Amino acid sequence: MHDLLTIGELSARSGAAPSALRYYERLGLIRSVRTSGNQRRYQRAELRRVAFIRISAQVGIPLGEIQAALAELPDARTPTKADWERVSRRWRDRLDEHIARLERVRDRLTGCIGCGCLSLDDCPLRNPNDVLADDGAGPRRLVSAE
Ligand code: FES
């Protein structure tokens, strides 16, 4: 197993397109070294950074926050389990919130979700005259913490 990965190898193993990897690198989220021919090579530990970036983005964490979290990892050595725990801890509340939202979607999607359409039989009971519009935009029964 090679210690240093080409961008193609990093892409194949991480599932991120080479263009995405170059973009992450431009943002300073991942780092490479250059060969004498100016080709990128990545430490294998960068795979974990890419996975962290992609998973965080999938649960709706903005790139700026991911960038701030990764900036807390040590530069001079491969991050340890403790380093990753420290960085990941801040996502716990976000993930709990995300899970709760998904559970609301799962449990309520077939009933009135308070979107303002008033098209279902139970809308006049649960959202008469679209009173939930006063709470803000979107399907209020899904986005609020009811
Ligand atoms: S489902 Fe749209 S307001 Fe009830």
Short mmCIF file of C-alpha atoms and ligand atoms in Angstrom, two decimals:
data_model
loop_
_atom_site.label_atom_id
_atom_site.label_comp_id
_atom_site.label_asym_id
_atom_site.label_seq_id
_atom_site.Cartn_x
_atom_site.Cartn_y
_atom_site.Cartn_z
CA MET A 1 0.00 0.00 0.00
CA HIS A 2 1.39 3.37 -1.05
CA ASP A 3 1.88 6.06 1.57
CA LEU A 4 1.14 8.78 -0.93
CA LEU A 5 -1.92 8.71 -3.17
CA THR A 6 -2.41 10.30 -6.56
CA ILE A 7 -5.48 12.44 -7.02
CA GLY A 8 -7.04 9.58 -9.00
CA GLU A 9 -6.43 7.15 -6.14
CA LEU A 10 -7.78 9.61 -3.58
CA SER A 11 -10.82 10.16 -5.78
CA ALA A 12 -11.43 6.44 -6.30
CA ARG A 13 -11.17 5.61 -2.61
CA SER A 14 -13.04 8.64 -1.26
CA GLY A 15 -15.78 8.81 -3.90
CA ALA A 16 -15.12 12.53 -4.39
CA ALA A 17 -14.50 13.76 -7.93
CA PRO A 18 -10.98 15.03 -8.68
CA SER A 19 -12.50 18.48 -9.32
CA ALA A 20 -14.02 18.42 -5.82
CA LEU A 21 -10.67 17.40 -4.34
CA ARG A 22 -8.92 20.28 -6.08
CA TYR A 23 -11.65 22.59 -4.78
CA TYR A 24 -11.22 21.28 -1.21
CA GLU A 25 -7.51 21.84 -1.57
CA ARG A 26 -7.96 25.41 -2.80
CA LEU A 27 -10.05 26.04 0.32
CA GLY A 28 -7.35 24.53 2.51
CA LEU A 29 -9.55 21.64 3.65
CA ILE A 30 -7.07 19.03 2.45
CA ARG A 31 -3.39 19.25 1.59
CA SER A 32 -1.07 17.69 -0.94
CA VAL A 33 2.62 17.64 -1.60
CA ARG A 34 4.00 18.02 -5.11
CA THR A 35 6.26 15.66 -6.97
CA SER A 36 9.24 16.94 -8.93
CA GLY A 37 6.90 16.94 -11.94
CA ASN A 38 4.43 19.16 -9.98
CA GLN A 39 1.84 16.42 -9.56
CA ARG A 40 -0.28 16.25 -6.44
CA ARG A 41 0.28 13.52 -3.90
CA TYR A 42 -1.85 13.05 -0.80
CA GLN A 43 -1.08 11.48 2.53
CA ARG A 44 -3.40 8.57 3.17
CA ALA A 45 -4.75 10.42 6.23
CA GLU A 46 -6.35 12.92 3.84
CA LEU A 47 -8.97 10.24 3.11
CA ARG A 48 -10.41 10.80 6.55
CA ARG A 49 -10.55 14.55 5.98
CA VAL A 50 -12.39 14.02 2.70
CA ALA A 51 -14.83 11.62 4.37
CA PHE A 52 -15.41 14.14 7.17
CA ILE A 53 -16.05 16.93 4.64
CA ARG A 54 -18.47 14.87 2.56
CA ILE A 55 -20.43 13.44 5.49
CA SER A 56 -20.67 16.84 7.17
CA ALA A 57 -21.89 18.43 3.94
CA GLN A 58 -24.46 15.66 3.49
CA VAL A 59 -26.03 16.49 6.85
CA GLY A 60 -26.24 20.14 5.92
CA ILE A 61 -23.21 21.63 7.65
CA PRO A 62 -21.99 24.66 5.66
CA LEU A 63 -18.53 24.46 4.12
CA GLY A 64 -17.37 27.44 6.19
CA GLU A 65 -18.10 25.55 9.43
CA ILE A 66 -16.39 22.44 8.11
CA GLN A 67 -13.39 24.61 7.25
CA ALA A 68 -13.32 26.06 10.78
CA ALA A 69 -13.53 22.60 12.32
CA LEU A 70 -10.73 21.18 10.19
CA ALA A 71 -8.56 24.20 11.01
CA GLU A 72 -8.49 22.91 14.59
CA LEU A 73 -6.71 19.73 13.58
CA PRO A 74 -2.94 19.67 14.01
CA ASP A 75 -0.83 20.63 10.99
CA ALA A 76 2.37 18.88 11.88
CA ARG A 77 1.07 15.36 12.49
CA THR A 78 -1.69 12.96 11.55
CA PRO A 79 -4.78 13.71 13.68
CA THR A 80 -5.41 11.23 16.47
CA LYS A 81 -8.71 9.79 17.63
CA ALA A 82 -8.82 12.45 20.35
CA ASP A 83 -8.33 15.20 17.76
CA TRP A 84 -11.24 13.87 15.70
CA GLU A 85 -13.43 13.50 18.79
CA ARG A 86 -12.83 17.13 19.70
CA VAL A 87 -13.68 18.31 16.19
CA SER A 88 -16.71 16.03 15.81
CA ARG A 89 -18.24 16.92 19.17
CA ARG A 90 -19.55 20.20 17.80
CA TRP A 91 -21.63 18.30 15.22
CA ARG A 92 -23.58 16.36 17.85
CA ASP A 93 -26.32 18.97 18.36
CA ARG A 94 -26.57 19.53 14.61
CA LEU A 95 -26.94 15.82 13.99
CA ASP A 96 -29.55 15.45 16.74
CA GLU A 97 -31.51 18.29 15.15
CA HIS A 98 -31.16 16.72 11.71
CA ILE A 99 -32.32 13.32 13.00
CA ALA A 100 -35.34 14.90 14.72
CA ARG A 101 -36.28 16.67 11.47
CA LEU A 102 -36.02 13.42 9.49
CA GLU A 103 -38.20 11.65 12.07
CA ARG A 104 -40.83 14.38 11.73
CA VAL A 105 -40.76 13.99 7.96
CA ARG A 106 -41.07 10.22 8.25
CA ASP A 107 -43.97 10.39 10.69
CA ARG A 108 -45.95 13.26 9.21
CA LEU A 109 -45.45 13.39 5.49
CA THR A 110 -48.81 11.77 4.68
CA GLY A 111 -50.78 14.22 6.87
CA CYS A 112 -50.98 17.99 6.99
CA ILE A 113 -47.46 19.39 7.08
CA GLY A 114 -48.55 23.02 7.26
CA CYS A 115 -47.18 23.99 3.86
CA GLY A 116 -50.06 26.33 3.01
CA CYS A 117 -51.61 24.22 0.26
CA LEU A 118 -54.78 23.37 2.28
CA SER A 119 -55.31 20.47 -0.13
CA LEU A 120 -55.74 17.58 2.30
CA ASP A 121 -58.89 16.69 4.21
CA ASP A 122 -57.24 17.37 7.55
CA CYS A 123 -55.75 20.78 6.61
CA PRO A 124 -58.86 22.72 7.67
CA LEU A 125 -58.56 21.01 11.07
CA ARG A 126 -54.81 21.20 11.54
CA ASN A 127 -54.07 24.38 9.60
CA PRO A 128 -57.36 26.28 9.18
CA ASN A 129 -57.03 29.17 6.72
CA ASP A 130 -53.29 28.56 6.70
CA VAL A 131 -52.79 30.05 10.16
CA LEU A 132 -49.35 28.44 10.22
CA ALA A 133 -48.19 30.96 7.59
CA ASP A 134 -47.80 33.39 10.51
CA ASP A 135 -44.96 31.20 11.83
CA GLY A 136 -42.87 31.64 8.68
CA ALA A 137 -42.19 30.04 5.32
CA GLY A 138 -42.19 26.38 4.43
CA PRO A 139 -43.96 23.32 5.81
CA ARG A 140 -44.27 24.60 9.39
CA ARG A 141 -45.17 21.26 10.93
CA LEU A 142 -41.91 19.80 9.63
CA VAL A 143 -39.53 22.67 10.21
CA SER A 144 -40.74 23.78 13.64
CA ALA A 145 -39.80 21.90 16.79
CA GLU A 146 -43.46 21.05 17.64
S1 FES B 1 -50.74 19.76 3.69
FE1 FES B 1 -50.40 21.82 2.96
S2 FES B 1 -51.42 23.03 4.44
FE2 FES B 1 -51.90 21.01 5.04
#
